[in-house]
Short mmCIF file of C-alpha atoms and ligand atoms in Angstrom, two decimals:
data_model
loop_
_atom_site.label_atom_id
_atom_site.label_comp_id
_atom_site.label_asym_id
_atom_site.label_seq_id
_atom_site.Cartn_x
_atom_site.Cartn_y
_atom_site.Cartn_z
CA MET R 30 8.30 171.87 -103.86
CA TRP R 31 6.61 168.58 -102.87
CA ASP R 32 8.62 165.39 -102.37
CA LEU R 33 6.28 163.19 -104.41
CA GLY R 34 3.40 163.76 -106.81
CA VAL R 35 0.85 161.12 -107.89
CA GLU R 36 -0.52 162.70 -111.02
CA GLY R 37 -3.35 162.21 -113.48
CA GLY R 38 -5.22 159.49 -111.58
CA THR R 39 -8.73 158.97 -110.25
CA LEU R 40 -8.75 159.10 -106.44
CA VAL R 41 -11.08 156.57 -104.83
CA THR R 42 -12.63 157.81 -101.58
CA ARG R 43 -15.52 156.47 -99.53
CA MET R 44 -17.57 159.48 -100.67
CA GLY R 45 -16.86 159.26 -104.38
CA LEU R 46 -14.29 159.39 -107.16
CA ILE R 47 -12.22 162.53 -107.83
CA ARG R 48 -9.96 163.27 -110.78
CA ALA R 49 -7.07 165.00 -109.04
CA ASN R 50 -3.35 164.99 -108.35
CA LEU R 51 -2.05 164.09 -104.96
CA TYR R 52 1.08 165.57 -103.37
CA VAL R 53 3.22 164.19 -100.57
CA GLN R 54 5.61 165.94 -98.18
CA GLY R 55 7.77 163.57 -96.17
CA GLU R 56 5.50 160.87 -94.76
CA LYS R 57 2.25 162.83 -95.09
CA LEU R 58 -0.30 163.63 -97.77
CA GLY R 59 0.08 167.38 -98.27
CA ALA R 60 -2.41 168.39 -100.95
CA ILE R 61 -5.09 167.17 -103.34
CA SER R 62 -5.18 169.47 -106.31
CA VAL R 63 -6.66 169.68 -109.79
CA GLU R 64 -3.77 171.96 -110.78
CA ARG R 65 -0.38 170.39 -111.35
CA GLN R 66 2.24 171.35 -108.79
CA ARG R 67 6.01 170.91 -108.67
CA SER R 68 7.52 167.82 -107.02
CA HIS R 69 10.93 166.16 -106.86
CA ARG R 70 9.49 162.85 -107.98
CA SER R 71 6.28 162.03 -109.81
CA LEU R 72 4.29 158.82 -110.33
CA ASP R 73 2.20 158.71 -113.51
CA ALA R 74 -1.32 157.63 -112.51
CA ARG R 75 -3.09 158.41 -115.78
CA GLU R 76 -5.84 155.83 -116.49
CA ARG R 77 -5.20 154.46 -113.02
CA LEU R 78 -7.15 154.35 -109.75
CA VAL R 79 -5.49 155.71 -106.61
CA LEU R 80 -6.85 154.06 -103.45
CA PRO R 81 -6.04 154.54 -99.78
CA GLY R 82 -3.66 151.83 -98.57
CA VAL R 83 -5.47 148.71 -97.36
CA ILE R 84 -5.47 148.09 -93.58
CA ASP R 85 -5.51 144.38 -92.69
CA THR R 86 -6.35 143.94 -89.01
CA HIS R 87 -6.00 140.14 -89.06
CA LEU R 88 -2.68 138.60 -90.10
CA HIS R 89 -0.83 135.50 -88.81
CA SER R 90 2.83 135.65 -89.88
CA ARG R 91 3.79 132.74 -87.53
CA ASP R 92 6.90 134.74 -86.54
CA PRO R 93 8.58 133.93 -84.17
CA GLY R 94 7.71 130.25 -83.98
CA LEU R 95 6.49 128.10 -86.85
CA THR R 96 8.41 130.10 -89.46
CA TYR R 97 8.66 127.10 -91.78
CA LYS R 98 5.05 128.05 -92.65
CA GLU R 99 5.53 131.82 -93.10
CA ASP R 100 7.50 134.67 -91.54
CA PHE R 101 7.08 138.40 -91.16
CA ASP R 102 9.41 139.22 -94.06
CA HIS R 103 7.32 137.08 -96.45
CA ALA R 104 3.94 138.09 -94.99
CA THR R 105 4.59 141.84 -95.17
CA ARG R 106 6.18 141.48 -98.63
CA ALA R 107 2.97 139.72 -99.77
CA ALA R 108 0.96 142.49 -98.09
CA ALA R 109 2.88 145.22 -99.93
CA PHE R 110 2.42 143.49 -103.31
CA GLY R 111 -1.29 143.24 -102.52
CA GLY R 112 -1.74 146.94 -101.75
CA VAL R 113 -1.86 146.44 -97.97
CA THR R 114 0.06 149.20 -96.17
CA THR R 115 -0.78 148.38 -92.53
CA VAL R 116 -1.15 144.99 -90.85
CA LEU R 117 -2.20 144.09 -87.30
CA GLU R 118 -0.35 140.93 -86.39
CA MET R 119 -2.13 138.22 -84.39
CA PRO R 120 -0.56 137.11 -81.08
CA ASN R 121 -0.52 133.28 -81.44
CA CYS R 122 3.16 133.02 -82.36
CA LEU R 123 5.61 131.00 -80.23
CA PRO R 124 6.10 132.16 -77.58
CA PRO R 125 2.72 133.89 -77.76
CA VAL R 126 2.26 137.54 -76.80
CA THR R 127 0.80 137.23 -73.28
CA ASP R 128 2.83 139.72 -71.24
CA LEU R 129 4.96 142.82 -71.55
CA GLY R 130 8.19 140.84 -72.07
CA SER R 131 6.87 138.80 -74.98
CA PHE R 132 5.25 141.91 -76.50
CA GLU R 133 8.46 143.96 -76.46
CA ALA R 134 10.57 141.01 -77.69
CA ARG R 135 8.22 140.47 -80.60
CA ARG R 136 8.12 144.14 -81.55
CA ALA R 137 11.93 144.20 -81.69
CA HIS R 138 12.03 140.92 -83.65
CA LEU R 139 9.48 141.98 -86.30
CA LEU R 140 10.51 145.60 -86.87
CA PRO R 141 13.58 144.93 -89.08
CA GLN R 142 11.49 142.58 -91.29
CA ALA R 143 8.52 144.94 -91.74
CA HIS R 144 7.91 146.06 -95.32
CA VAL R 145 4.63 147.76 -94.30
CA ASP R 146 3.48 149.41 -91.05
CA PHE R 147 2.35 147.09 -88.29
CA GLY R 148 0.64 146.89 -84.93
CA LEU R 149 0.54 143.97 -82.50
CA TRP R 150 -2.36 142.14 -80.90
CA ALA R 151 -1.94 140.70 -77.39
CA LEU R 152 -3.39 137.33 -76.39
CA ALA R 153 -6.15 137.21 -73.76
CA LEU R 154 -5.94 133.96 -71.81
CA GLY R 155 -8.77 134.72 -69.38
CA ASP R 156 -7.87 134.84 -65.68
CA ALA R 157 -4.31 133.64 -66.42
CA ASN R 158 -3.13 137.04 -67.69
CA LEU R 159 -5.79 139.54 -66.59
CA ALA R 160 -3.23 141.47 -64.55
CA GLU R 161 -0.99 141.92 -67.62
CA LEU R 162 -3.65 143.61 -69.76
CA PRO R 163 -3.03 147.19 -68.54
CA ARG R 164 0.72 146.79 -69.15
CA LEU R 165 0.10 145.43 -72.67
CA ALA R 166 -2.24 148.31 -73.42
CA ALA R 167 0.32 150.82 -72.16
CA ALA R 168 2.96 149.21 -74.39
CA GLY R 169 0.75 149.94 -77.42
CA ALA R 170 -1.13 146.70 -78.16
CA CYS R 171 -3.88 147.39 -80.71
CA GLY R 172 -6.31 145.13 -78.84
CA PHE R 173 -6.74 141.76 -77.15
CA LYS R 174 -7.53 138.51 -78.95
CA LEU R 175 -9.41 135.64 -77.37
CA PHE R 176 -9.35 132.32 -79.24
CA TRP R 177 -12.58 131.42 -77.50
CA GLY R 178 -13.23 127.71 -77.62
CA TYR R 179 -9.56 126.74 -77.93
CA ALA R 180 -7.54 125.37 -75.05
CA LEU R 181 -3.88 126.32 -74.57
CA ASP R 182 -0.97 124.00 -73.88
CA ARG R 183 -0.05 124.85 -70.27
CA ARG R 184 3.71 124.80 -70.98
CA THR R 185 3.98 126.59 -74.35
CA LEU R 186 0.58 128.38 -74.43
CA ALA R 187 0.21 127.12 -78.01
CA LEU R 188 -3.41 126.76 -79.21
CA VAL R 189 -4.81 123.23 -78.89
CA TYR R 190 -7.78 122.61 -81.15
CA ASN R 191 -8.99 119.24 -79.89
CA PRO R 192 -7.29 118.43 -76.56
CA ALA R 193 -7.11 114.79 -75.50
CA PRO R 194 -8.39 114.01 -71.96
CA ASP R 195 -4.86 113.69 -70.52
CA ASP R 196 -3.39 116.81 -72.22
CA ASP R 197 -2.18 119.46 -69.76
CA VAL R 198 -4.10 122.47 -71.03
CA VAL R 199 -5.43 125.82 -69.87
CA PRO R 200 -9.13 125.56 -70.72
CA PRO R 201 -10.77 128.56 -72.39
CA PRO R 202 -12.77 130.87 -70.11
CA ASP R 203 -16.36 129.92 -69.39
CA ASP R 204 -19.07 132.59 -69.64
CA ALA R 205 -18.26 133.96 -66.17
CA GLY R 206 -14.57 134.05 -67.05
CA LEU R 207 -15.39 135.91 -70.26
CA LEU R 208 -17.38 138.47 -68.26
CA ARG R 209 -14.32 139.09 -66.02
CA LEU R 210 -12.12 139.35 -69.10
CA MET R 211 -14.45 141.86 -70.75
CA ASP R 212 -14.45 144.05 -67.64
CA ALA R 213 -10.65 144.00 -67.60
CA VAL R 214 -10.36 144.80 -71.33
CA GLN R 215 -13.00 147.53 -71.06
CA ALA R 216 -10.83 149.26 -68.46
CA THR R 217 -7.94 149.43 -70.97
CA GLY R 218 -10.06 151.15 -73.64
CA ARG R 219 -8.89 148.68 -76.32
CA PRO R 220 -11.11 146.32 -78.35
CA LEU R 221 -11.55 142.65 -77.46
CA ALA R 222 -11.51 140.46 -80.57
CA ILE R 223 -13.12 137.05 -80.31
CA HIS R 224 -12.90 133.89 -82.37
CA ALA R 225 -16.53 132.81 -82.00
CA GLU R 226 -17.22 129.07 -82.19
CA HIS R 227 -19.01 127.38 -79.28
CA ARG R 228 -16.53 124.96 -77.73
CA GLY R 229 -19.04 122.56 -76.18
CA LEU R 230 -21.16 122.21 -79.30
CA ASN R 231 -18.14 121.79 -81.56
CA ALA R 232 -16.53 119.23 -79.29
CA ALA R 233 -19.72 117.15 -79.10
CA LEU R 234 -20.20 117.23 -82.86
CA ILE R 235 -16.57 116.33 -83.56
CA ALA R 236 -16.66 113.50 -80.99
CA GLY R 237 -19.69 112.09 -82.78
CA VAL R 238 -17.90 111.70 -86.11
CA ASP R 239 -17.59 108.13 -87.27
CA PRO R 240 -13.87 107.53 -87.96
CA ASP R 241 -14.96 105.74 -91.12
CA ALA R 242 -17.12 108.68 -92.23
CA PRO R 243 -16.51 109.90 -95.76
CA ASP R 244 -13.98 112.69 -96.09
CA THR R 245 -16.56 115.09 -97.53
CA TYR R 246 -17.03 118.79 -97.08
CA ALA R 247 -20.66 118.26 -96.07
CA GLU R 248 -19.52 116.02 -93.18
CA PHE R 249 -16.90 118.63 -92.21
CA LEU R 250 -19.58 121.37 -92.13
CA ARG R 251 -21.80 119.16 -89.98
CA THR R 252 -19.10 119.23 -87.26
CA ARG R 253 -18.81 123.04 -87.32
CA PRO R 254 -22.29 124.30 -88.25
CA ALA R 255 -23.47 127.90 -88.34
CA LEU R 256 -25.24 127.25 -85.03
CA THR R 257 -21.95 127.05 -83.09
CA GLU R 258 -20.91 130.47 -84.41
CA ALA R 259 -24.27 132.18 -83.90
CA VAL R 260 -24.55 130.92 -80.29
CA ALA R 261 -21.03 132.16 -79.46
CA VAL R 262 -21.65 135.54 -81.13
CA GLU R 263 -24.97 135.97 -79.27
CA THR R 264 -23.36 135.20 -75.89
CA ALA R 265 -20.43 137.52 -76.58
CA CYS R 266 -22.78 140.35 -77.61
CA ARG R 267 -24.91 139.95 -74.47
CA LEU R 268 -21.82 139.99 -72.20
CA ALA R 269 -20.37 142.94 -74.12
CA GLN R 270 -23.62 144.82 -73.62
CA ALA R 271 -23.35 144.24 -69.87
CA THR R 272 -19.72 145.39 -69.65
CA GLY R 273 -19.52 148.13 -72.29
CA VAL R 274 -16.38 146.57 -73.83
CA ALA R 275 -15.61 147.31 -77.48
CA LEU R 276 -16.24 143.86 -78.95
CA HIS R 277 -14.95 142.77 -82.34
CA ILE R 278 -15.96 139.44 -83.88
CA VAL R 279 -13.27 138.17 -86.23
CA HIS R 280 -13.97 136.20 -89.43
CA LEU R 281 -17.78 136.10 -89.45
CA THR R 282 -19.01 133.26 -91.70
CA ALA R 283 -22.73 132.57 -91.21
CA ALA R 284 -26.00 134.25 -92.21
CA ASP R 285 -27.38 133.55 -88.71
CA SER R 286 -24.47 135.45 -87.15
CA VAL R 287 -25.12 138.47 -89.38
CA ASP R 288 -28.65 138.58 -87.93
CA VAL R 289 -27.25 138.39 -84.39
CA ILE R 290 -24.81 141.26 -85.03
CA ARG R 291 -27.53 143.36 -86.67
CA ALA R 292 -29.84 142.94 -83.67
CA ALA R 293 -27.05 143.67 -81.16
CA ARG R 294 -26.01 146.83 -82.97
CA ALA R 295 -29.66 147.94 -83.06
CA ARG R 296 -29.69 147.60 -79.24
CA GLY R 297 -26.64 149.88 -79.07
CA VAL R 298 -24.03 147.21 -78.30
CA ASP R 299 -20.50 148.37 -79.21
CA VAL R 300 -19.85 145.40 -81.49
CA THR R 301 -18.18 145.27 -84.90
CA ALA R 302 -17.50 142.28 -87.11
CA GLU R 303 -15.19 141.49 -89.98
CA THR R 304 -15.48 138.90 -92.70
CA CYS R 305 -12.78 137.69 -95.08
CA PRO R 306 -12.27 137.18 -98.85
CA GLN R 307 -12.57 133.40 -98.45
CA TYR R 308 -16.12 133.73 -97.06
CA ILE R 309 -17.39 136.18 -99.68
CA THR R 310 -15.78 134.57 -102.76
CA LEU R 311 -15.85 130.82 -101.98
CA SER R 312 -18.59 128.40 -100.87
CA ASP R 313 -18.92 124.69 -100.11
CA GLU R 314 -19.57 124.19 -103.84
CA ASP R 315 -15.91 125.09 -104.54
CA PHE R 316 -14.45 122.32 -102.36
CA PRO R 317 -14.27 119.62 -105.09
CA ARG R 318 -12.14 122.00 -107.17
CA VAL R 319 -10.06 123.71 -104.45
CA GLY R 320 -9.65 120.95 -101.84
CA PRO R 321 -8.16 121.39 -98.33
CA LEU R 322 -6.50 124.68 -99.33
CA MET R 323 -9.87 126.25 -98.50
CA LYS R 324 -10.06 124.60 -95.08
CA VAL R 325 -10.28 127.40 -92.52
CA TYR R 326 -11.87 127.80 -89.06
CA PRO R 327 -14.68 128.71 -88.92
CA PRO R 328 -15.37 127.03 -92.25
CA VAL R 329 -16.38 128.50 -95.59
CA ARG R 330 -20.14 127.80 -95.75
CA THR R 331 -22.93 127.91 -98.33
CA VAL R 332 -23.83 130.31 -101.14
CA ALA R 333 -26.71 131.56 -98.95
CA ASP R 334 -24.22 132.44 -96.19
CA GLN R 335 -21.94 134.11 -98.73
CA SER R 336 -24.87 136.27 -99.95
CA ALA R 337 -25.81 137.26 -96.39
CA LEU R 338 -22.21 138.29 -95.65
CA ARG R 339 -22.09 140.41 -98.80
CA ARG R 340 -25.37 142.10 -97.82
CA GLY R 341 -24.04 142.65 -94.29
CA LEU R 342 -20.97 144.43 -95.68
CA ALA R 343 -23.07 146.54 -98.04
CA ASP R 344 -25.49 147.71 -95.32
CA GLY R 345 -22.82 148.28 -92.64
CA THR R 346 -23.78 145.41 -90.31
CA ILE R 347 -20.35 143.89 -90.96
CA ALA R 348 -17.82 146.70 -90.50
CA TYR R 349 -15.03 145.63 -92.82
CA VAL R 350 -12.96 142.95 -94.54
CA ALA R 351 -9.73 141.45 -93.16
CA SER R 352 -7.59 138.64 -94.53
CA ASP R 353 -7.04 136.10 -91.71
CA HIS R 354 -3.85 135.31 -93.67
CA ALA R 355 -2.73 132.07 -92.00
CA PRO R 356 -0.34 130.06 -94.18
CA HIS R 357 0.87 126.50 -93.70
CA ALA R 358 3.57 124.50 -95.47
CA THR R 359 2.71 122.92 -98.82
CA HIS R 360 2.95 119.34 -97.49
CA GLU R 361 0.61 120.17 -94.60
CA LYS R 362 -2.15 121.47 -96.88
CA GLN R 363 -1.86 118.39 -99.09
CA GLY R 364 -3.34 116.20 -96.35
CA SER R 365 -6.97 115.10 -96.18
CA LEU R 366 -9.77 117.44 -95.20
CA TRP R 367 -9.70 116.01 -91.64
CA THR R 368 -5.94 116.13 -91.12
CA ALA R 369 -4.91 119.31 -92.99
CA PRO R 370 -4.50 122.28 -90.62
CA ALA R 371 -6.99 125.16 -90.89
CA GLY R 372 -5.75 128.39 -92.46
CA THR R 373 -4.67 129.62 -95.87
CA PRO R 374 -2.69 132.50 -97.46
CA VAL R 375 -4.89 135.49 -98.33
CA VAL R 376 -3.27 138.87 -97.80
CA GLU R 377 -1.79 139.34 -101.28
CA THR R 378 -5.03 138.53 -103.12
CA MET R 379 -7.47 140.33 -100.79
CA LEU R 380 -7.65 143.63 -102.69
CA PRO R 381 -7.61 142.04 -106.19
CA LEU R 382 -10.45 139.68 -105.21
CA PHE R 383 -12.45 142.56 -103.79
CA LEU R 384 -11.88 144.56 -106.98
CA ARG R 385 -13.26 141.59 -108.92
CA LEU R 386 -16.44 141.83 -106.82
CA VAL R 387 -16.57 145.51 -107.82
CA SER R 388 -16.29 144.62 -111.49
CA GLN R 389 -19.09 142.05 -110.96
CA GLY R 390 -21.33 144.79 -109.54
CA VAL R 391 -21.45 143.33 -106.02
CA PHE R 392 -19.66 146.33 -104.45
CA THR R 393 -18.65 149.83 -105.55
CA LEU R 394 -15.20 151.41 -105.61
CA GLU R 395 -16.38 153.62 -102.74
CA ASP R 396 -17.04 150.40 -100.81
CA VAL R 397 -13.38 149.42 -101.32
CA ALA R 398 -12.21 152.66 -99.69
CA ARG R 399 -14.70 152.15 -96.85
CA LEU R 400 -14.42 148.41 -96.20
CA LEU R 401 -10.67 147.88 -96.70
CA SER R 402 -9.28 151.16 -95.32
CA TYR R 403 -11.55 153.62 -93.56
CA ALA R 404 -13.67 151.30 -91.38
CA PRO R 405 -10.77 149.24 -89.97
CA ALA R 406 -8.86 152.48 -89.29
CA ARG R 407 -11.87 153.89 -87.44
CA ARG R 408 -12.34 150.82 -85.27
CA PHE R 409 -8.76 150.87 -84.02
CA GLY R 410 -8.35 154.64 -83.61
CA LEU R 411 -5.97 154.87 -86.60
CA TYR R 412 -8.17 157.36 -88.48
CA PRO R 413 -7.36 160.13 -89.49
CA ARG R 414 -3.68 159.19 -89.40
CA LYS R 415 -4.52 156.27 -91.69
CA GLY R 416 -7.51 154.97 -93.66
CA ALA R 417 -8.21 157.80 -96.10
CA LEU R 418 -6.66 159.99 -98.80
CA GLU R 419 -6.84 163.25 -96.84
CA PRO R 420 -4.31 166.05 -96.33
CA GLY R 421 -2.47 165.42 -93.06
CA SER R 422 -2.90 161.64 -93.22
CA ASP R 423 0.01 159.26 -93.72
CA ALA R 424 0.83 158.97 -97.42
CA ASP R 425 -0.31 155.31 -97.67
CA LEU R 426 -1.76 154.64 -101.11
CA VAL R 427 -2.12 152.08 -103.86
CA ILE R 428 -2.14 152.64 -107.61
CA VAL R 429 -4.33 150.14 -109.45
CA ASN R 430 -4.62 149.52 -113.18
CA PRO R 431 -8.39 149.02 -113.64
CA ASP R 432 -7.96 147.49 -117.07
CA HIS R 433 -5.32 144.82 -116.55
CA PRO R 434 -6.75 141.30 -116.20
CA TRP R 435 -4.29 138.77 -114.76
CA THR R 436 -4.35 135.24 -113.47
CA ILE R 437 -3.57 134.37 -109.85
CA ARG R 438 -0.49 132.14 -109.75
CA ALA R 439 0.71 131.33 -106.24
CA ALA R 440 4.17 130.50 -107.61
CA ALA R 441 4.54 134.17 -108.56
CA ALA R 442 3.24 135.44 -105.22
CA HIS R 443 5.33 136.39 -102.21
CA SER R 444 4.33 134.16 -99.29
CA LYS R 445 6.76 131.42 -98.27
CA HIS R 446 4.73 128.60 -99.80
CA PRO R 447 3.24 128.80 -103.32
CA LEU R 448 -0.36 128.10 -102.34
CA SER R 449 -3.64 129.86 -103.08
CA PRO R 450 -7.28 128.73 -102.97
CA TRP R 451 -7.76 131.08 -105.95
CA GLU R 452 -5.02 129.52 -108.10
CA GLY R 453 -5.78 129.96 -111.79
CA GLU R 454 -8.62 132.45 -111.28
CA THR R 455 -8.59 135.65 -113.29
CA VAL R 456 -9.01 139.07 -111.69
CA PRO R 457 -9.72 142.20 -113.76
CA MET R 458 -7.50 144.80 -112.08
CA ALA R 459 -3.86 144.84 -111.03
CA VAL R 460 -2.06 146.47 -108.09
CA GLU R 461 0.89 148.30 -109.65
CA THR R 462 2.36 150.59 -106.98
CA THR R 463 2.22 150.64 -103.19
CA VAL R 464 3.34 153.67 -101.19
CA VAL R 465 3.83 153.50 -97.40
CA ARG R 466 4.25 156.85 -95.59
CA GLY R 467 5.55 158.45 -98.77
CA GLN R 468 7.98 155.64 -99.57
CA VAL R 469 7.47 153.77 -102.84
CA VAL R 470 7.60 150.20 -101.49
CA VAL R 471 6.37 148.30 -104.58
CA ALA R 472 6.64 149.48 -108.18
CA ASP R 473 7.41 147.84 -111.54
CA GLY R 474 6.90 144.39 -110.01
CA GLU R 475 9.77 144.87 -107.53
CA LEU R 476 10.15 145.54 -103.81
CA GLN R 477 11.78 148.98 -104.07
CA THR R 478 12.22 149.92 -100.41
CA PRO R 479 12.71 146.88 -98.13
CA GLY R 480 12.05 147.38 -94.44
CA ALA R 481 9.97 150.54 -94.89
CA GLY R 482 7.45 149.56 -92.23
CA THR R 483 7.27 151.05 -88.76
CA PHE R 484 5.68 149.91 -85.50
CA LEU R 485 2.37 151.56 -84.62
CA ARG R 486 2.04 152.11 -80.87
CA PHE R 487 -1.69 152.15 -80.26
CA GLY R 488 -3.06 154.44 -77.61
CA ALA R 489 -0.34 157.04 -78.15
CA PRO R 490 -1.44 160.12 -80.10
CA LEU R 491 -1.61 158.61 -83.56
CA SER R 492 -2.30 161.65 -85.74
ZN1 LIG K 525 -7.07 134.24 -87.51
#
């Protein structure tokens, strides 16, 4: 007798759709079967889609640290309601994750709040913590994140976007420093993720802004053009080619960068890239309606960039989609375009927005299984434990009603602050049930099993 049956649904896999029942034993998927089998508990999935749980490799919960913006309880609750069953948490909390002590303290701090499974990124500072990287890898970090282009406050190691001349900061590594960092990360076997905006170009363009310039999105884009991303991505790809490191470019935004990634992959460089819902559903034309809620770094660009990103996902140049969920407090996002901080809440609406692109014919349901589950799992060594509906995998799945239009209302969502760049937009399909390792975490609009998440120690045998 199985513990749980998910019966009567259409299973969505990266290879196609299958009408079948799915049976769970303990934490694992046990069987996929056309015949009905006996189970202690059954979920009715008739006229529903059953998808593999979404894996979000790019989440900022702010916890510990600036938890007035968001915390891990809220972020993983929002994830669960959005069909996300695994998150990889970014390391720029306070104190940031730069050594074994901060890594272990954070793991212990987040575990009791985790409503979905989670892994932890570690922060790469350049030469300042090269010696710590092997210890962080041994402790199970999923990879190393370099906020390339950003300085760090020397005392707190907080990110500093635009340091003043007399600020006491650790500057970001130069190209030679990045080469040393890549060699060190390559030796750990983990990926190096890079925020790619060229510091020198950005700084010069921002310094050239007339303080009396109009507060327009076009002026904002002029200070962070596609050029600064494409140059940084090109340099990173060339250095990765020389070192053999597994390079991952986070939040790709520009058509020019897609071309750079495509050429690097054709040369055999071990580089992957992600893009995010904000870059494939919004453009500069939305700013008058949405306002600073859509301010993110790198910025949302033009419709032409949006189209190139969609094509890059469809043809495999861009490996997958991640959220870059990075909330701020309501009063902070109500500032002007220049003063509002960059970042916005995304994780809960990521799958619904992607399903809307499916209903618009931009992507297929098979693409959802590939781009939101399988490909991120592959990149981080989580597959076959996670990332697919296959016997022996963790029973992480989402039940979606494909015929249930609803309107995004941030006030009804689960992040700490009721904000969304997609407020008032209608999506055609609804996430109804989220199952994490066989536990029904969300059903009937309620969090059924709080604290169901577990820590994923990367590098250990994961299957
Ligand atoms: Zn981010």
